[in-house]
XYZ file of C-alpha atoms in Angstrom:
151
model
C 0.000 0.000 0.000
C 2.746 2.466 0.938
C 4.611 1.927 -2.327
C 1.357 2.519 -4.225
C 0.838 5.786 -2.362
C 4.431 6.804 -3.002
C 4.007 6.133 -6.722
C 0.753 8.102 -6.813
C 2.392 10.966 -4.966
C 5.039 10.881 -7.692
C 2.282 11.667 -10.198
C 1.238 14.623 -8.047
C 4.858 15.800 -8.026
C 4.838 15.678 -11.842
C 1.793 17.966 -11.774
C 3.637 20.278 -9.366
C 6.438 20.620 -11.901
C 3.864 21.763 -14.470
C 2.655 24.376 -11.991
C 6.170 25.619 -11.342
C 6.914 25.806 -15.072
C 3.783 27.935 -15.437
C 4.974 30.338 -12.725
C 2.655 28.958 -10.055
C 3.408 27.634 -6.581
C 4.411 23.999 -7.254
C 1.496 22.025 -5.892
C 0.077 19.077 -7.799
C -2.784 16.736 -7.011
C -4.790 13.837 -8.361
C -7.975 12.006 -7.498
C -7.985 8.225 -7.488
C -11.056 5.989 -7.626
C -11.835 3.041 -5.367
C -10.174 0.587 -7.744
C -6.983 2.659 -8.000
C -7.617 4.388 -11.333
C -6.596 8.039 -11.701
C -9.760 10.023 -12.338
C -8.291 13.525 -12.614
C -4.975 15.389 -12.285
C -4.269 19.035 -11.729
C -1.960 21.713 -10.400
C -2.107 25.162 -8.863
C -3.451 27.751 -11.287
C -4.653 30.799 -9.334
C -2.169 33.199 -10.938
C -2.632 32.102 -14.549
C -6.405 31.735 -14.248
C -6.970 34.837 -12.142
C -9.006 32.612 -9.817
C -8.082 32.549 -6.123
C -9.876 29.209 -5.733
C -7.830 27.430 -8.420
C -5.704 25.459 -5.983
C -4.589 22.050 -7.251
C -7.134 20.246 -5.062
C -10.066 22.318 -6.325
C -8.916 22.000 -9.947
C -8.872 18.205 -9.532
C -12.266 18.071 -7.809
C -13.857 20.200 -10.528
C -12.448 18.001 -13.291
C -13.409 14.770 -11.520
C -16.951 16.014 -10.857
C -17.285 16.937 -14.530
C -15.951 13.574 -15.705
C -18.084 11.605 -13.230
C -21.128 13.831 -13.804
C -21.523 14.057 -10.038
C -20.520 16.650 -7.471
C -20.164 13.862 -4.916
C -16.985 11.805 -5.189
C -17.355 9.118 -2.514
C -14.820 6.330 -2.125
C -12.134 8.426 -3.794
C -8.690 9.423 -2.571
C -7.165 12.828 -3.123
C -3.359 12.717 -3.367
C -1.582 16.068 -2.971
C 1.968 17.230 -2.299
C 1.206 19.460 0.667
C -1.425 19.601 3.363
C -4.553 21.312 1.993
C -5.695 24.709 3.221
C -9.036 25.388 4.875
C -10.719 26.295 1.571
C -9.616 23.024 0.000
C -10.606 21.120 3.145
C -14.141 22.454 2.734
C -14.189 21.405 -0.908
C -12.992 17.890 -0.013
C -15.708 17.587 2.620
C -18.429 18.863 0.298
C -17.337 16.431 -2.418
C -17.412 13.587 0.144
C -13.878 12.465 -0.711
C -13.120 9.406 1.400
C -9.409 9.733 1.951
C -6.691 12.366 1.759
C -3.032 11.512 1.264
C -0.475 14.305 1.436
C 3.267 14.664 1.550
C 4.464 17.667 3.536
C 2.671 19.639 6.241
C 1.800 23.267 5.522
C 2.503 25.068 8.811
C 0.952 28.402 7.805
C -2.227 27.201 6.050
C -2.672 23.457 6.588
C -6.138 22.413 7.748
C -5.469 18.721 8.429
C -3.165 19.009 11.406
C -1.058 22.164 11.165
C -3.376 25.079 12.034
C -6.549 23.024 12.316
C -7.528 19.355 12.145
C -10.703 19.356 10.052
C -10.828 15.560 10.154
C -11.474 15.746 13.912
C -14.410 18.159 13.771
C -17.913 16.850 14.421
C -19.106 17.057 10.838
C -21.445 14.778 8.914
C -18.571 13.573 6.736
C -15.163 12.381 7.867
C -12.046 12.056 5.771
C -9.369 9.480 6.489
C -6.004 11.274 6.456
C -2.612 9.797 5.650
C 0.251 12.273 5.908
C 4.001 12.200 5.463
C 4.179 10.236 2.197
C 7.419 11.383 0.528
C 7.363 14.216 3.054
C 11.009 15.227 2.770
C 10.887 15.419 -1.040
C 7.625 17.372 -1.115
C 8.821 19.771 1.552
C 12.086 20.366 -0.262
C 10.259 21.193 -3.510
C 8.292 23.875 -1.668
C 11.299 25.231 0.247
C 13.388 25.426 -2.936
C 10.605 27.236 -4.786
C 10.165 29.892 -2.125
C 13.923 30.231 -1.541
C 14.399 30.876 -5.284
C 11.483 33.271 -5.362
C 12.978 35.390 -2.583
C 16.366 35.736 -4.329
């Protein structure tokens, strides 16, 4: 299972590279169905789209909902490089995503353990959370990006 998650996170990292090449913060994500098939892929696009909600997670959920012709995406797993923010957490809950897998924590914005633990709130939907998959690599991608941006 862990090697499968690591491989899937590798696909999210590929999406992050596309984001970085487009001048966006390098975050990539994908949504996987119950049988392991990749339903949708995406990357951060708020700058290029002029849309503050175009985080990788939301881009993926929108595409998956369109492809599945359903705004509910039960029994799916969202794989993303970094811990989702509160906005993305709300989108995951509303879409009824079953599981979240992420690489690195996001200490300033992360809503699944860093600033808040949405999965522990008394809501009508709960998301299973697996964190720390390829954490060092994902964290280094983000640190390198912001280090380069500051210089």
